[in-house]
mmCIF file of C-alpha atoms in Angstrom:
data_model
loop_
_atom_site.group_PDB
_atom_site.id
_atom_site.type_symbol
_atom_site.label_atom_id
_atom_site.label_comp_id
_atom_site.label_asym_id
_atom_site.label_seq_id
_atom_site.Cartn_x
_atom_site.Cartn_y
_atom_site.Cartn_z
ATOM 1 C CA MET H 26 105.519 136.776 65.926
ATOM 2 C CA LYS H 27 108.682 134.980 66.993
ATOM 3 C CA ASN H 28 108.105 135.917 70.638
ATOM 4 C CA ASN H 29 104.544 134.581 70.458
ATOM 5 C CA THR H 30 105.839 131.267 69.123
ATOM 6 C CA ILE H 31 108.381 130.966 71.934
ATOM 7 C CA PHE H 32 105.742 131.916 74.499
ATOM 8 C CA GLY H 33 103.401 129.274 73.078
ATOM 9 C CA LEU H 34 106.060 126.575 73.292
ATOM 10 C CA LEU H 35 106.910 127.513 76.875
ATOM 11 C CA LEU H 36 103.215 127.438 77.777
ATOM 12 C CA LEU H 37 102.822 123.948 76.257
ATOM 13 C CA ILE H 38 105.861 122.678 78.163
ATOM 14 C CA SER H 39 104.565 124.220 81.376
ATOM 15 C CA LEU H 40 101.116 122.680 80.950
ATOM 16 C CA SER H 41 102.642 119.299 80.114
ATOM 17 C CA CYS H 42 104.784 119.323 83.255
ATOM 18 C CA PHE H 43 101.834 120.455 85.347
ATOM 19 C CA GLY H 44 99.687 117.653 83.897
ATOM 20 C CA GLN H 45 102.300 114.995 84.637
ATOM 21 C CA LYS H 46 102.686 116.341 88.175
ATOM 22 C CA ASN H 47 98.944 115.995 88.744
ATOM 23 C CA VAL H 48 98.953 112.459 87.326
ATOM 24 C CA LYS H 49 101.761 111.430 89.663
ATOM 25 C CA GLU H 50 100.061 112.985 92.680
ATOM 26 C CA ASP H 51 96.737 111.283 91.895
ATOM 27 C CA VAL H 52 98.427 107.932 91.286
ATOM 28 C CA GLU H 53 100.368 108.244 94.542
ATOM 29 C CA LYS H 54 97.065 108.689 96.364
ATOM 30 C CA LEU H 55 95.746 105.480 94.790
ATOM 31 C CA LEU H 56 98.832 103.526 95.794
ATOM 32 C CA LYS H 57 98.821 104.870 99.341
ATOM 33 C CA ALA H 58 95.150 103.868 99.617
ATOM 34 C CA GLU H 59 96.122 100.302 98.689
ATOM 35 C CA LEU H 60 98.876 100.360 101.288
ATOM 36 C CA LYS H 61 96.384 101.341 103.988
ATOM 37 C CA LYS H 62 94.761 97.933 103.619
ATOM 38 C CA GLU H 63 95.791 95.811 106.565
ATOM 39 C CA THR H 64 97.364 92.914 104.683
ATOM 40 C CA ILE H 65 99.431 94.909 102.168
ATOM 41 C CA LYS H 66 102.945 95.661 103.354
ATOM 42 C CA SER H 67 104.690 97.010 100.249
ATOM 43 C CA ALA H 68 103.899 98.053 96.710
ATOM 44 C CA PHE H 69 105.730 98.885 93.487
ATOM 45 C CA LEU H 70 104.249 100.726 90.522
ATOM 46 C CA HIS H 71 105.652 101.890 87.188
ATOM 47 C CA ILE H 72 103.664 103.768 84.529
ATOM 48 C CA TYR H 73 105.404 104.413 81.223
ATOM 49 C CA SER H 74 104.333 106.051 77.968
ATOM 50 C CA THR H 75 106.591 107.679 75.390
ATOM 51 C CA THR H 76 103.740 109.394 73.545
ATOM 52 C CA LYS H 77 102.342 110.874 76.761
ATOM 53 C CA GLU H 78 105.801 111.541 78.186
ATOM 54 C CA ILE H 79 104.998 109.647 81.364
ATOM 55 C CA ASP H 80 107.526 107.740 83.427
ATOM 56 C CA ILE H 81 106.197 107.437 86.956
ATOM 57 C CA GLN H 82 108.013 105.042 89.296
ATOM 58 C CA LEU H 83 106.752 104.534 92.825
ATOM 59 C CA ALA H 84 107.803 102.267 95.684
ATOM 60 C CA GLU H 85 106.027 102.255 99.040
ATOM 61 C CA SER H 86 106.409 100.196 102.201
ATOM 62 C CA LYS H 87 105.031 100.218 105.728
ATOM 63 C CA MET H 88 107.309 97.485 107.040
ATOM 64 C CA ASN H 89 109.701 98.339 109.871
ATOM 65 C CA SER H 90 112.617 96.385 108.484
ATOM 66 C CA GLY H 91 114.858 99.429 108.336
ATOM 67 C CA ASP H 92 115.491 98.873 104.632
ATOM 68 C CA VAL H 93 114.692 101.676 102.223
ATOM 69 C CA VAL H 94 112.321 100.278 99.623
ATOM 70 C CA SER H 95 113.402 101.019 96.059
ATOM 71 C CA ILE H 96 111.713 100.829 92.663
ATOM 72 C CA ASN H 97 114.843 98.921 91.595
ATOM 73 C CA THR H 98 114.007 96.103 94.006
ATOM 74 C CA PRO H 99 113.138 92.923 92.059
ATOM 75 C CA PHE H 100 109.945 91.142 93.047
ATOM 76 C CA TYR H 101 108.273 87.794 92.499
ATOM 77 C CA THR H 102 106.175 88.133 89.347
ATOM 78 C CA ALA H 103 104.364 84.769 89.626
ATOM 79 C CA SER H 104 102.302 84.020 86.504
ATOM 80 C CA ILE H 105 103.695 86.952 84.518
ATOM 81 C CA THR H 106 106.390 84.324 83.891
ATOM 82 C CA LYS H 107 104.017 82.638 81.451
ATOM 83 C CA MET H 108 104.532 85.518 79.038
ATOM 84 C CA LEU H 109 108.254 84.773 78.901
ATOM 85 C CA THR H 110 107.809 81.006 78.612
ATOM 86 C CA ALA H 111 105.351 81.502 75.744
ATOM 87 C CA THR H 112 107.746 83.983 74.125
ATOM 88 C CA ALA H 113 110.564 81.436 74.415
ATOM 89 C CA ILE H 114 108.377 78.996 72.470
ATOM 90 C CA GLY H 115 107.841 81.780 69.924
ATOM 91 C CA ILE H 116 111.601 82.249 69.607
ATOM 92 C CA LEU H 117 112.028 78.531 68.865
ATOM 93 C CA LYS H 118 109.235 78.787 66.295
ATOM 94 C CA ASP H 119 111.022 81.673 64.586
ATOM 95 C CA GLU H 120 114.162 79.528 64.535
ATOM 96 C CA LYS H 121 112.082 76.833 62.775
ATOM 97 C CA LYS H 122 112.715 74.351 65.578
ATOM 98 C CA LEU H 123 109.008 73.782 66.301
ATOM 99 C CA ASN H 124 105.503 74.778 65.271
ATOM 100 C CA PHE H 125 102.667 75.798 67.565
ATOM 101 C CA GLU H 126 100.534 72.925 66.255
ATOM 102 C CA ASP H 127 103.150 70.244 66.899
ATOM 103 C CA THR H 128 102.195 67.602 69.437
ATOM 104 C CA ILE H 129 104.139 67.597 72.672
ATOM 105 C CA ALA H 130 104.837 63.907 72.121
ATOM 106 C CA GLN H 131 107.278 64.959 69.385
ATOM 107 C CA TYR H 132 109.556 66.540 71.983
ATOM 108 C CA LEU H 133 108.972 64.950 75.379
ATOM 109 C CA PRO H 134 109.971 61.433 76.555
ATOM 110 C CA LYS H 135 107.346 58.718 76.223
ATOM 111 C CA LYS H 136 107.764 57.872 79.903
ATOM 112 C CA LEU H 137 106.798 61.425 80.852
ATOM 113 C CA ILE H 138 103.880 61.565 78.408
ATOM 114 C CA ASN H 139 102.436 58.150 79.281
ATOM 115 C CA LYS H 140 99.109 58.509 81.191
ATOM 116 C CA LEU H 141 99.525 62.282 81.293
ATOM 117 C CA HIS H 142 96.009 62.954 79.980
ATOM 118 C CA VAL H 143 93.307 60.366 80.598
ATOM 119 C CA PHE H 144 89.682 61.478 80.341
ATOM 120 C CA GLU H 145 86.651 59.239 80.766
ATOM 121 C CA GLY H 146 88.780 56.140 80.303
ATOM 122 C CA LYS H 147 90.490 57.288 77.105
ATOM 123 C CA GLU H 148 94.061 58.540 76.831
ATOM 124 C CA TYR H 149 94.782 61.736 74.863
ATOM 125 C CA SER H 150 98.366 62.331 75.966
ATOM 126 C CA GLU H 151 99.948 62.063 72.521
ATOM 127 C CA SER H 152 97.407 64.339 70.824
ATOM 128 C CA ILE H 153 98.033 67.415 72.990
ATOM 129 C CA THR H 154 99.590 70.270 71.001
ATOM 130 C CA ILE H 155 101.986 73.008 72.040
ATOM 131 C CA ALA H 156 99.309 75.597 71.186
ATOM 132 C CA GLN H 157 96.894 73.919 73.613
ATOM 133 C CA LEU H 158 99.470 74.119 76.397
ATOM 134 C CA LEU H 159 100.072 77.791 75.644
ATOM 135 C CA GLN H 160 96.362 78.624 75.654
ATOM 136 C CA HIS H 161 95.227 76.432 78.570
ATOM 137 C CA THR H 162 92.995 74.350 76.308
ATOM 138 C CA SER H 163 94.728 70.979 76.768
ATOM 139 C CA GLY H 164 92.384 69.826 79.531
ATOM 140 C CA LEU H 165 95.276 69.054 81.874
ATOM 141 C CA PRO H 166 94.688 69.701 85.594
ATOM 142 C CA ASP H 167 96.500 72.417 87.547
ATOM 143 C CA TYR H 168 98.893 70.862 90.049
ATOM 144 C CA PHE H 169 98.832 74.001 92.176
ATOM 145 C CA THR H 170 95.155 74.553 92.866
ATOM 146 C CA ASP H 171 93.035 71.653 91.547
ATOM 147 C CA ALA H 172 91.700 69.073 93.982
ATOM 148 C CA THR H 173 93.431 65.713 94.141
ATOM 149 C CA ILE H 174 91.503 62.510 93.457
ATOM 150 C CA ASP H 175 92.347 61.072 96.892
ATOM 151 C CA GLY H 176 91.798 64.239 98.924
ATOM 152 C CA SER H 177 95.487 64.713 99.669
ATOM 153 C CA PRO H 178 96.954 68.265 99.578
ATOM 154 C CA ASN H 179 97.660 69.799 96.194
ATOM 155 C CA ILE H 180 101.036 71.429 95.771
ATOM 156 C CA ILE H 181 100.016 74.929 96.818
ATOM 157 C CA ASN H 182 98.933 73.434 100.148
ATOM 158 C CA GLN H 183 102.228 71.589 100.442
ATOM 159 C CA LEU H 184 104.457 74.642 100.083
ATOM 160 C CA LEU H 185 104.369 75.472 103.790
ATOM 161 C CA VAL H 186 104.264 71.850 104.968
ATOM 162 C CA ASN H 187 107.765 71.112 103.691
ATOM 163 C CA THR H 188 109.381 74.451 102.970
ATOM 164 C CA ASN H 189 112.797 72.910 102.273
ATOM 165 C CA LYS H 190 111.614 70.597 99.514
ATOM 166 C CA SER H 191 113.095 71.279 96.103
ATOM 167 C CA TRP H 192 110.693 70.274 93.327
ATOM 168 C CA SER H 193 111.878 69.141 89.910
ATOM 169 C CA ALA H 194 109.721 69.546 86.815
ATOM 170 C CA GLU H 195 109.518 65.777 86.434
ATOM 171 C CA GLU H 196 108.284 65.378 90.032
ATOM 172 C CA ILE H 197 105.551 67.917 89.380
ATOM 173 C CA ILE H 198 104.354 66.057 86.282
ATOM 174 C CA GLN H 199 104.440 62.738 88.117
ATOM 175 C CA PHE H 200 102.419 64.220 90.985
ATOM 176 C CA THR H 201 99.848 65.498 88.484
ATOM 177 C CA LYS H 202 99.532 62.120 86.776
ATOM 178 C CA GLU H 203 99.127 60.231 90.047
ATOM 179 C CA LYS H 204 96.947 62.653 91.990
ATOM 180 C CA MET H 205 94.781 64.564 89.530
ATOM 181 C CA GLN H 206 92.104 64.091 86.908
ATOM 182 C CA SER H 207 92.135 65.635 83.430
ATOM 183 C CA ARG H 208 89.272 68.067 82.817
ATOM 184 C CA PHE H 209 88.185 67.595 79.182
ATOM 185 C CA VAL H 210 89.279 66.336 75.756
ATOM 186 C CA PRO H 211 92.179 68.482 74.452
ATOM 187 C CA GLY H 212 90.863 71.492 72.546
ATOM 188 C CA ASN H 213 87.332 71.186 73.962
ATOM 189 C CA GLY H 214 87.452 73.775 76.738
ATOM 190 C CA TYR H 215 89.537 76.168 78.810
ATOM 191 C CA HIS H 216 91.157 75.467 82.175
ATOM 192 C CA TYR H 217 94.017 77.569 83.540
ATOM 193 C CA SER H 218 96.824 75.192 84.428
ATOM 194 C CA ASP H 219 100.422 75.698 85.522
ATOM 195 C CA THR H 220 101.037 72.064 84.595
ATOM 196 C CA GLU H 221 101.020 73.096 80.939
ATOM 197 C CA TYR H 222 103.787 75.645 81.500
ATOM 198 C CA VAL H 223 105.986 73.092 83.246
ATOM 199 C CA LEU H 224 105.675 70.965 80.114
ATOM 200 C CA LEU H 225 106.474 73.977 77.937
ATOM 201 C CA GLY H 226 109.581 74.626 80.026
ATOM 202 C CA LEU H 227 110.687 71.029 79.456
ATOM 203 C CA ILE H 228 110.081 71.375 75.711
ATOM 204 C CA ILE H 229 112.220 74.533 75.626
ATOM 205 C CA GLU H 230 115.015 72.734 77.452
ATOM 206 C CA LYS H 231 114.798 69.660 75.210
ATOM 207 C CA ILE H 232 114.941 71.589 71.940
ATOM 208 C CA SER H 233 117.483 74.248 72.934
ATOM 209 C CA GLY H 234 119.806 72.122 75.044
ATOM 210 C CA LEU H 235 119.735 74.893 77.657
ATOM 211 C CA SER H 236 118.110 75.061 81.074
ATOM 212 C CA LEU H 237 115.051 77.296 81.059
ATOM 213 C CA ASP H 238 116.791 79.955 83.156
ATOM 214 C CA GLU H 239 119.785 79.951 80.804
ATOM 215 C CA PHE H 240 117.500 80.199 77.761
ATOM 216 C CA PHE H 241 115.795 83.238 79.303
ATOM 217 C CA LYS H 242 119.178 84.760 80.067
ATOM 218 C CA GLN H 243 120.656 84.260 76.602
ATOM 219 C CA HIS H 244 117.588 85.008 74.467
ATOM 220 C CA ILE H 245 115.631 87.546 76.530
ATOM 221 C CA PHE H 246 117.457 89.055 79.518
ATOM 222 C CA LYS H 247 120.833 89.847 77.904
ATOM 223 C CA PRO H 248 119.515 91.133 74.541
ATOM 224 C CA LEU H 249 117.002 93.416 76.268
ATOM 225 C CA GLY H 250 119.228 94.542 79.120
ATOM 226 C CA MET H 251 116.906 93.020 81.731
ATOM 227 C CA ASN H 252 119.717 93.109 84.261
ATOM 228 C CA SER H 253 117.584 92.507 87.361
ATOM 229 C CA SER H 254 115.681 89.467 86.091
ATOM 230 C CA TYR H 255 116.197 85.809 86.944
ATOM 231 C CA LEU H 256 114.364 82.580 87.725
ATOM 232 C CA ASN H 257 113.883 82.129 91.453
ATOM 233 C CA LEU H 258 116.122 79.445 93.009
ATOM 234 C CA LYS H 259 117.606 78.685 89.578
ATOM 235 C CA SER H 260 119.836 81.622 88.669
ATOM 236 C CA SER H 261 120.911 85.137 89.637
ATOM 237 C CA PRO H 262 120.420 88.520 87.974
ATOM 238 C CA LEU H 263 122.929 89.886 85.480
ATOM 239 C CA ASN H 264 123.508 92.999 87.590
ATOM 240 C CA ASN H 265 121.414 93.725 90.673
ATOM 241 C CA LYS H 266 122.493 93.117 94.254
ATOM 242 C CA LEU H 267 119.150 94.014 95.816
ATOM 243 C CA ALA H 268 117.308 91.123 97.462
ATOM 244 C CA MET H 269 113.897 90.085 96.179
ATOM 245 C CA ALA H 270 111.036 91.942 97.849
ATOM 246 C CA GLU H 271 109.205 89.940 100.471
ATOM 247 C CA PHE H 272 105.731 88.716 99.584
ATOM 248 C CA TYR H 273 103.076 87.200 101.790
ATOM 249 C CA VAL H 274 99.962 85.151 102.256
ATOM 250 C CA GLY H 275 98.345 86.676 105.312
ATOM 251 C CA ASN H 276 101.304 87.410 107.568
ATOM 252 C CA ILE H 277 103.293 84.398 106.387
ATOM 253 C CA GLU H 278 106.325 85.402 104.351
ATOM 254 C CA LEU H 279 106.860 83.116 101.356
ATOM 255 C CA SER H 280 109.788 84.735 99.578
ATOM 256 C CA SER H 281 112.596 82.613 101.017
ATOM 257 C CA ILE H 282 111.137 79.088 101.051
ATOM 258 C CA LYS H 283 112.774 76.451 98.836
ATOM 259 C CA SER H 284 109.465 74.770 98.035
ATOM 260 C CA LEU H 285 108.711 77.721 95.719
ATOM 261 C CA SER H 286 110.775 75.688 93.252
ATOM 262 C CA ALA H 287 107.398 74.138 92.387
ATOM 263 C CA ASP H 288 106.639 77.450 90.639
ATOM 264 C CA TRP H 289 108.893 77.313 87.574
ATOM 265 C CA GLY H 290 107.988 77.817 83.907
ATOM 266 C CA GLY H 291 104.597 79.141 84.937
ATOM 267 C CA GLY H 292 105.594 81.453 87.762
ATOM 268 C CA GLY H 293 109.235 81.585 88.889
ATOM 269 C CA LEU H 294 110.343 84.878 87.336
ATOM 270 C CA VAL H 295 111.794 87.603 89.555
ATOM 271 C CA ALA H 296 112.100 91.046 87.913
ATOM 272 C CA THR H 297 111.757 94.798 88.384
ATOM 273 C CA THR H 298 108.983 96.930 86.920
ATOM 274 C CA LYS H 299 111.486 98.465 84.510
ATOM 275 C CA ASP H 300 112.579 95.056 83.218
ATOM 276 C CA LEU H 301 108.974 93.924 82.774
ATOM 277 C CA ILE H 302 108.003 96.998 80.765
ATOM 278 C CA ARG H 303 111.143 96.670 78.665
ATOM 279 C CA PHE H 304 110.158 93.072 77.887
ATOM 280 C CA LEU H 305 106.557 93.844 76.917
ATOM 281 C CA GLU H 306 107.552 96.829 74.793
ATOM 282 C CA ALA H 307 110.116 94.723 72.928
ATOM 283 C CA LEU H 308 107.614 91.896 72.456
ATOM 284 C CA ARG H 309 105.031 94.263 70.966
ATOM 285 C CA LYS H 310 107.552 95.867 68.630
ATOM 286 C CA GLY H 311 108.840 92.599 67.172
ATOM 287 C CA GLN H 312 112.228 92.831 68.865
ATOM 288 C CA ILE H 313 112.071 89.358 70.459
ATOM 289 C CA VAL H 314 109.862 87.362 68.116
ATOM 290 C CA ARG H 315 108.644 88.264 64.654
ATOM 291 C CA LYS H 316 105.571 90.471 64.519
ATOM 292 C CA GLU H 317 103.596 87.701 62.824
ATOM 293 C CA THR H 318 104.559 85.355 65.675
ATOM 294 C CA TYR H 319 103.374 87.902 68.229
ATOM 295 C CA LEU H 320 100.090 88.188 66.317
ATOM 296 C CA ALA H 321 99.763 84.394 66.330
ATOM 297 C CA MET H 322 100.184 84.499 70.116
ATOM 298 C CA GLN H 323 97.009 86.603 70.202
ATOM 299 C CA GLN H 324 94.647 83.771 69.271
ATOM 300 C CA TRP H 325 92.090 84.572 71.937
ATOM 301 C CA THR H 326 89.809 82.110 73.675
ATOM 302 C CA HIS H 327 87.181 82.997 76.270
ATOM 303 C CA GLU H 328 88.453 82.896 79.847
ATOM 304 C CA THR H 329 85.853 84.738 81.928
ATOM 305 C CA LYS H 330 83.728 87.887 81.697
ATOM 306 C CA GLY H 331 85.746 90.571 79.940
ATOM 307 C CA MET H 332 88.824 88.363 79.708
ATOM 308 C CA LYS H 333 90.344 86.305 76.911
ATOM 309 C CA TYR H 334 93.490 84.206 76.836
ATOM 310 C CA GLY H 335 96.036 83.768 74.053
ATOM 311 C CA PHE H 336 99.468 82.168 74.093
ATOM 312 C CA GLY H 337 100.781 83.261 77.488
ATOM 313 C CA LEU H 338 98.898 86.531 77.076
ATOM 314 C CA ARG H 339 95.708 87.786 78.649
ATOM 315 C CA LYS H 340 93.398 90.400 77.096
ATOM 316 C CA VAL H 341 90.941 92.405 79.180
ATOM 317 C CA SER H 342 88.094 94.535 77.810
ATOM 318 C CA LEU H 343 87.382 96.899 80.685
ATOM 319 C CA ASN H 344 84.002 98.028 79.312
ATOM 320 C CA GLU H 345 82.769 94.439 79.498
ATOM 321 C CA LYS H 346 84.529 93.685 82.768
ATOM 322 C CA TYR H 347 83.100 96.701 84.592
ATOM 323 C CA ASN H 348 79.949 97.352 82.525
ATOM 324 C CA THR H 349 81.151 100.832 81.584
ATOM 325 C CA TYR H 350 81.483 102.778 78.361
ATOM 326 C CA SER H 351 85.272 102.797 78.595
ATOM 327 C CA ASN H 352 87.054 101.583 75.460
ATOM 328 C CA PHE H 353 90.184 100.621 77.390
ATOM 329 C CA GLU H 354 91.745 97.259 76.636
ATOM 330 C CA LEU H 355 94.694 95.665 78.372
ATOM 331 C CA ILE H 356 97.120 93.077 77.045
ATOM 332 C CA GLY H 357 99.565 91.404 79.406
ATOM 333 C CA HIS H 358 99.318 89.180 82.459
ATOM 334 C CA THR H 359 98.833 89.097 86.203
ATOM 335 C CA GLY H 360 100.254 86.959 88.994
ATOM 336 C CA SER H 361 98.930 85.438 92.209
ATOM 337 C CA THR H 362 101.231 87.660 94.293
ATOM 338 C CA ALA H 363 99.213 90.699 93.088
ATOM 339 C CA SER H 364 101.760 91.362 90.358
ATOM 340 C CA PHE H 365 100.695 92.839 87.027
ATOM 341 C CA LEU H 366 102.095 93.831 83.636
ATOM 342 C CA TRP H 367 99.771 95.527 81.147
ATOM 343 C CA TYR H 368 99.803 97.549 77.957
ATOM 344 C CA CYS H 369 96.825 99.752 77.101
ATOM 345 C CA PRO H 370 96.818 100.435 73.329
ATOM 346 C CA GLN H 371 94.212 103.214 73.575
ATOM 347 C CA LEU H 372 96.559 105.269 75.782
ATOM 348 C CA ASP H 373 99.839 103.778 74.555
ATOM 349 C CA THR H 374 100.707 103.160 78.185
ATOM 350 C CA TYR H 375 102.465 100.387 80.085
ATOM 351 C CA ILE H 376 101.673 99.673 83.722
ATOM 352 C CA ALA H 377 103.668 97.234 85.849
ATOM 353 C CA GLY H 378 103.814 96.570 89.552
ATOM 354 C CA THR H 379 102.892 94.426 92.521
ATOM 355 C CA LEU H 380 101.236 94.569 95.931
ATOM 356 C CA ASN H 381 103.250 91.550 97.141
ATOM 357 C CA GLN H 382 100.243 89.963 98.813
ATOM 358 C CA LEU H 383 98.326 86.920 97.593
ATOM 359 C CA GLU H 384 94.992 88.127 98.970
ATOM 360 C CA ALA H 385 95.295 91.364 96.951
ATOM 361 C CA SER H 386 95.643 89.697 93.541
ATOM 362 C CA LYS H 387 92.020 90.351 92.537
ATOM 363 C CA SER H 388 92.167 94.062 93.386
ATOM 364 C CA THR H 389 95.009 95.015 91.042
ATOM 365 C CA LEU H 390 92.811 95.239 87.946
ATOM 366 C CA ASN H 391 90.666 97.860 89.635
ATOM 367 C CA LEU H 392 93.817 99.772 90.582
ATOM 368 C CA VAL H 393 95.023 99.714 86.971
ATOM 369 C CA TYR H 394 91.603 100.808 85.691
ATOM 370 C CA ASN H 395 91.618 103.813 88.032
ATOM 371 C CA ILE H 396 95.124 104.722 86.887
ATOM 372 C CA LEU H 397 94.010 104.651 83.254
ATOM 373 C CA LYS H 398 91.128 106.985 84.056
ATOM 374 C CA ILE H 399 93.565 109.431 85.652
ATOM 375 C CA ILE H 400 95.840 109.338 82.607
ATOM 376 C CA LYS H 401 92.940 109.835 80.206
ATOM 377 C CA ASN H 402 91.778 112.932 82.072
ATOM 378 C CA GLU H 403 95.242 114.407 82.624
#
């Protein structure tokens, strides 16, 4: 009887290892298929699940730089940053220094707020709430991608025109006020806007007395051991000497230009896959903000088919997105550099990574969906 028990345990261990090996092999095939696409030059992928005993870390590159690509290489996470900025607001809420429903006029200078939101001849600047900034329901334009009222280039089109320009948060807000039109009355719609996360960054700095990068370092990076994370052009990692991975639009490398300073509270985070997963796991488990605060951050509003947006969080229902019978849901965020950070509750699995290519940003969700299908059928 005892021998049978031992044999059974050994068989279970053997099958488990075999299953994980197959998952890794199948996932590697998916990642290599992405890398075969002409524009994609490198890719990082990390799949982690304690309940399924999965910890797959992959790094691939087809560049001839001579450098060995490593999963420990930090990369530009772009709009995944919004998760951290929203969490920083949640930390201040837990410290009773603000409420989500407070108006931004309570914390920001009148000069900055004046004429910030004018819609159909009426000004709404002082009625915008922190919650509306977090959820993209303020009606403010997006300084990166929205059209300007005079036809001049928006900021995303200026990045390569003056690559040495260093943008301040105040300059970005002033540009938005002068060049762009508000979209709707606050609370009466949804419009994704990085402008809102610049304002949130300024609120965090005003209340805490710390720069945004220092707030992240003291309240998120150090407590969680996110030793490779930092805000681009603002700070350095706690302990990682590897340079940030290059990322591209077409064949134009964007990683080293100073004008990326325009991407700040809404997109300036540099991190590794390990750091990102550590952050999301801690957020879910109430280790950064209280569990009730994390639940409050999940006040979902409709974004697009199969997608909803909360407070710096995005929720995807894959059955609705792909018209399938899958019950998979994802909670996390993506970035314009084809970066992604997701948690799938149905499989208790975290998936983080990047393809480091702006044109590939829309294909990452399909990649993640295919990975989930592999894990389910392991």
